[in-house]
Amino acid sequence: MTKNINKKHDRRSFLKITTLAGGGLVLGLNVLTSCKRPGATAEAELEMPEEWYEINAYLKVGDNGVVTIFSPNPEIGQNVKTSMPMIVAEELDVDWKNVVVEQAGLDTDKYTRQVAGGSQSIRLGWNSLRQAGATARRMLLEAAAQEWGVPVSELTTEAGVIKHEKSGQTTGYGAVATAAGQMDVPEEVELKDPKDFTIIGTPTLNVDRKEIVTGKPLFGLDVQREGMLIAMAEHPPAFGMTVKSFDATDALAMPGIKDVFTIDIRPDGAEQQWSDVSAFPELVVVVGESTWQVMKAKKALKVEWEKTGDLESTDTQEAKLAELIKKPADKPARKDGNPEKAFAEAAKVIEREYSAPFLAHNPMEPMNFFADVTDEKAELLGPIQTPEYLQKTVSAVLGMPEEKISIMMTRQGGGFGRRLYGHFGTEAALISQKAKAPVKLVYSREDDMTNGVYRPAYKVKYRAALDENNNLIGFHVRGAGIHGSPVFANRFPAGAVDNYLAENHSLDSNVSTGAWRAPRSNFIAGAEQSFLDEVAEAAGKDPIEMRLELFERAKNNPVGKDNDYDAERYAGVLKMVKEKSGWAQNDGDRARGVSAYYCHNSYVAQVVDIVKENDRPRVDKVWCAVDCGIVVNPVGARNQIEGGLVDGIGHAMYSALTIKDGKPQQKNFDSYRMIRHTEAPRKVETHFVDNGIDPTGLGEPGLPPIMAAVANALYRSTGKRLYQQPFVAEQELLG
Amino acid sequence: MATFDVNINGTNKRVEVEPDTPILWVLRDSLGMVGTKYGCGIGQCGACTIHIDGVAMRSCSLPISQVSGKKITTIEGLSEDGTHPVQEAWVEHDVAQCGYCQAGQIMNAASLLESNKNPSDAEIEAAMAGNICRCGTYVRIKDAVKTASEKMS
């Protein structure tokens, strides 16, 4: 069964590639005759075809029916290299075992939004990926119909085989692929009814799993090329400093060292992109033959730095945020009803402040990039979440047209937002140009952790007004951060309270900040959901029941028009987690906390169980209820939720990046504490709402709510409310 | 520069490097074996874990001059074709997210199971505590170690 769900598609994604005389869309004759190759989805060896026929930008069909699907978006661990091709394969109606997945390079003509960010790859790719598969299927069908002289409407497909039931004829996709390439690209295609999906919704293993567990070269740092040199860059030791001069005499005398020079990634007149965040545009670069030689030479550099701004410290920044949070904003971000009156008339007012420090992204693979820049062209290869913007910046900085700059993405050893800001790619390009050689730029862990682009430091103040019947009659949130407020004015409980006020402050600083997994939500969810737990307690209500009352209000009689959540779906995940966890606030030795949050278009509710071991609280189990619409790959989806909550627990409990006199105080994992095996939950149980709604992303939504679920459970375990992250700093008991 | 003969994955290799060069960089830069990962350089994250005479060690903090006569095993040599029970369990549980730390996790888990065929949950957690997974796949890692343990015992 198929039905027409979407008729329109973006034609530029389906433009045919240059037609070769007589041969359909023949590409790469005898490209690969080897058997098993990276990206092959099957466990067994897959025989590679003699010839490939490119049907559209997303796929090519081999003469033996094997299909290569190109995954357009950067893979940073969110598993899109598996889930995006699954969507194409579903509509193409091919056997997943006969699919090979390849990472596509940056190609702004063929693809739209090749970005890993905002958990949007699946949501925004859903239609175009389905169209890509369905369009190719239709062209294959038309080719078979023409060959057999039958109407295309009489043909069906199943797992890569075309059938004409009336005549009993069948053929594989491979046999008609060359003819299919000559068909017109259809203006309209039919898409499957989701109930007929056979690949989407089926647990599917990571396409790179074999290569990962056998140590094959996959990542940016693994890139090796003939004649390639290694480069490392020294940045100033403090925010507010730049390079004044350097003495490279000792470094240059060391074995393997080729050159030492400075670069500036912001030359006058070069246009900047939003992604060009770096506190240290000028760097001293060491180029040499091997990583260890360059690491040692970098330490032998004598660099004189000069002050260009204030040398800030965490203490003074926190004091400034504390002052800021006392002041009303010039203009409210949102105001409903009369909050002043509601608070004046309240029977009870609860007021609390929450704060969190800067966080480093710390992907396990430090920043790096390969570049080979000549007078004619620039080849860039490496881990980047925003290749399109890197291309624009490299073009501006090198003064080279974009079409001469190719960017290929490797598999990326984590992103978490850090690789949105591709200064390291620009640096690699400039270094290669100056060194006149192919170069791999490598950041040490210390270079990576002290380079900035941190999760902003935040502070937020909440006030709630209860009437004598313990109804929430007023709600006030005021947020501040370096840089930017964490408050989303139109998120819950906006829409559920008659008198509501949201205010934003931003504090400037020369410490660079940027998007960090689930930007703003990664702090505000924890604060908001901890606060609501206290409000429920003050009102004498069960925390889930109180939230459900508010959602009922927001659903039936919402306040305001701009509420950015669906109250029914929000309540749905809470009800589900309540049922699955057998909710009760305390259960014998177990202390429990609940939290729910909506961000990046998905809804997640979590219940945490804490047990005491050797007098220390330990997260034993987490229940998750998730509404992300259709679940494309259940095994990958669960992994994202599990990883997100472990990440959230770790950063709420243990991690902080502090500054003293402009200098980051944590430089490596000996002083920057990351969650480890012994601190992770023992068990995670994840349930998905089955509602058939078009899918939304999961890279981020699992993280934000967990911080409050843990804080609320810890309160019930220890009797102490937690207001400052990391929680270990507040409560030594946590170890 | 000095010449060193090392036995890696059963093969003798000769390299010319400075004596203080960590095995990690000998593997990655001199021998082109990049399965062993750089994560921190100070033995804190475990991404660079290899086996020296069958025991898990941090290759980022171990100079080449200290391993003469010892047998080095890397992720590339743990099995010929990815069929070590730990590797198979990692695939079965679809452990990896970004995948970068997993070679180190696998090498550490394989070493644990050599010395303790049937570790308890607490023993797994303690033995694996030196390996950071930034993606947070700890729950699956533990499940995979248990599966491998069942296969090996």
Short mmCIF file of C-alpha atoms in Angstrom, two decimals, chain A residues 503-655:
data_model
loop_
_atom_site.label_atom_id
_atom_site.label_comp_id
_atom_site.label_asym_id
_atom_site.label_seq_id
_atom_site.Cartn_x
_atom_site.Cartn_y
_atom_site.Cartn_z
CA GLU A 503 12.76 38.66 31.92
CA ASN A 504 16.17 38.32 30.32
CA HIS A 505 19.59 39.76 31.10
CA SER A 506 22.89 39.16 29.36
CA LEU A 507 26.36 39.83 30.72
CA ASP A 508 29.23 40.50 28.36
CA SER A 509 32.63 38.91 28.76
CA ASN A 510 35.71 38.14 26.70
CA VAL A 511 35.34 34.46 27.62
CA SER A 512 33.85 32.94 24.49
CA THR A 513 30.67 30.89 24.79
CA GLY A 514 28.55 28.92 22.37
CA ALA A 515 25.93 26.27 21.89
CA TRP A 516 26.50 23.23 24.10
CA ARG A 517 24.22 20.19 23.76
CA ALA A 518 20.64 21.48 24.21
CA PRO A 519 21.60 25.16 24.48
CA ARG A 520 19.94 27.05 27.36
CA SER A 521 17.66 24.05 28.00
CA ASN A 522 20.71 22.26 29.43
CA PHE A 523 20.47 24.60 32.42
CA ILE A 524 16.97 26.06 32.53
CA ALA A 525 15.19 22.69 32.46
CA GLY A 526 17.00 21.62 35.61
CA ALA A 527 16.29 24.91 37.37
CA GLU A 528 12.64 25.09 36.34
CA GLN A 529 11.83 21.49 37.15
CA SER A 530 13.62 21.70 40.52
CA PHE A 531 11.67 24.83 41.33
CA LEU A 532 8.34 23.27 40.36
CA ASP A 533 9.17 20.40 42.70
CA GLU A 534 9.46 22.91 45.55
CA VAL A 535 6.28 24.67 44.47
CA ALA A 536 4.42 21.35 44.50
CA GLU A 537 5.80 20.61 47.94
CA ALA A 538 4.73 24.05 49.22
CA ALA A 539 1.29 23.49 47.72
CA GLY A 540 1.06 20.06 49.33
CA LYS A 541 0.66 18.39 45.95
CA ASP A 542 2.25 15.42 44.25
CA PRO A 543 4.79 16.84 41.75
CA ILE A 544 3.37 14.89 38.81
CA GLU A 545 -0.24 15.74 39.69
CA MET A 546 0.56 19.43 40.00
CA ARG A 547 2.20 19.49 36.57
CA LEU A 548 -0.71 17.58 35.05
CA GLU A 549 -3.14 20.15 36.51
CA LEU A 550 -1.13 22.91 34.85
CA PHE A 551 -1.06 21.09 31.51
CA GLU A 552 -4.80 20.57 31.73
CA ARG A 553 -5.17 24.30 32.13
CA ALA A 554 -2.77 25.03 29.24
CA LYS A 555 -4.66 22.59 27.04
CA ASN A 556 -8.22 23.69 27.79
CA ASN A 557 -7.79 27.38 28.41
CA PRO A 558 -4.30 28.52 27.51
CA VAL A 559 -3.02 31.91 28.59
CA GLY A 560 -1.56 33.80 25.64
CA LYS A 561 -1.11 32.67 22.06
CA ASP A 562 2.60 32.02 21.70
CA ASN A 563 3.06 28.96 23.90
CA ASP A 564 5.58 26.82 22.11
CA TYR A 565 4.57 23.39 23.40
CA ASP A 566 1.71 20.95 22.97
CA ALA A 567 0.22 20.52 26.46
CA GLU A 568 -1.32 17.16 25.62
CA ARG A 569 1.96 15.62 24.41
CA TYR A 570 3.79 17.12 27.40
CA ALA A 571 1.24 15.61 29.80
CA GLY A 572 1.40 12.39 27.81
CA VAL A 573 5.05 11.68 28.64
CA LEU A 574 4.46 12.49 32.31
CA LYS A 575 1.53 10.09 32.46
CA MET A 576 3.58 7.44 30.73
CA VAL A 577 6.59 7.76 33.05
CA LYS A 578 4.25 7.74 36.03
CA GLU A 579 2.74 4.46 34.92
CA LYS A 580 5.96 2.76 33.83
CA SER A 581 7.87 3.68 36.99
CA GLY A 582 5.02 2.87 39.34
CA TRP A 583 5.45 6.40 40.66
CA ALA A 584 5.66 7.05 44.36
CA GLN A 585 7.94 9.68 45.81
CA ASN A 586 9.65 7.32 48.18
CA ASP A 587 9.64 3.60 47.95
CA GLY A 588 11.39 1.86 50.80
CA ASP A 589 15.09 2.65 50.53
CA ARG A 590 14.59 4.33 47.21
CA ALA A 591 14.23 8.10 46.89
CA ARG A 592 12.59 9.32 43.74
CA GLY A 593 12.51 12.46 41.67
CA VAL A 594 10.60 13.41 38.55
CA SER A 595 11.15 15.94 35.79
CA ALA A 596 9.81 16.64 32.31
CA TYR A 597 10.94 18.96 29.58
CA TYR A 598 10.18 19.90 26.01
CA CYS A 599 12.93 21.10 23.72
CA HIS A 600 14.13 20.56 20.15
CA ASN A 601 10.56 19.54 19.24
CA SER A 602 10.60 16.41 21.46
CA TYR A 603 9.10 15.67 24.88
CA VAL A 604 10.91 13.73 27.60
CA ALA A 605 9.83 12.84 31.16
CA GLN A 606 12.14 11.05 33.57
CA VAL A 607 11.89 9.42 36.98
CA VAL A 608 15.09 8.78 38.89
CA ASP A 609 15.60 6.25 41.68
CA ILE A 610 18.37 6.96 44.14
CA VAL A 611 19.67 4.41 46.61
CA LYS A 612 22.21 4.90 49.37
CA GLU A 613 25.37 2.85 49.29
CA ASN A 614 28.06 3.27 51.91
CA ASP A 615 26.14 6.39 52.95
CA ARG A 616 26.47 7.84 49.48
CA PRO A 617 23.56 8.36 47.11
CA ARG A 618 23.76 6.55 43.77
CA VAL A 619 21.47 6.83 40.79
CA ASP A 620 20.20 3.28 40.48
CA LYS A 621 17.58 3.45 37.79
CA VAL A 622 16.08 5.96 35.40
CA TRP A 623 12.73 5.60 33.63
CA CYS A 624 12.22 7.70 30.52
CA ALA A 625 9.09 8.41 28.54
CA VAL A 626 9.78 10.04 25.19
CA ASP A 627 7.55 11.55 22.54
CA CYS A 628 9.55 12.22 19.38
CA GLY A 629 6.81 11.06 17.02
CA ILE A 630 7.78 8.16 14.77
CA VAL A 631 10.91 6.43 16.09
CA VAL A 632 13.12 5.86 13.06
CA ASN A 633 15.62 3.52 14.74
CA PRO A 634 14.59 2.26 18.19
CA VAL A 635 18.04 0.96 19.14
CA GLY A 636 19.73 4.24 18.21
CA ALA A 637 16.96 6.31 19.76
CA ARG A 638 17.30 4.55 23.10
CA ASN A 639 21.05 5.04 22.95
CA GLN A 640 20.58 8.80 22.51
CA ILE A 641 18.25 9.01 25.49
CA GLU A 642 20.55 6.90 27.67
CA GLY A 643 23.63 8.89 26.69
CA GLY A 644 21.85 12.21 27.08
CA LEU A 645 20.81 11.47 30.63
CA VAL A 646 24.24 10.15 31.63
CA ASP A 647 25.72 13.33 30.15
CA GLY A 648 23.18 15.43 32.08
CA ILE A 649 23.78 13.67 35.39
CA GLY A 650 27.54 14.01 34.95
CA HIS A 651 27.55 17.70 34.19
CA ALA A 652 25.00 18.60 36.85
CA MET A 653 26.87 16.63 39.50
CA TYR A 654 30.56 16.98 38.74
CA SER A 655 31.70 19.33 35.97
#
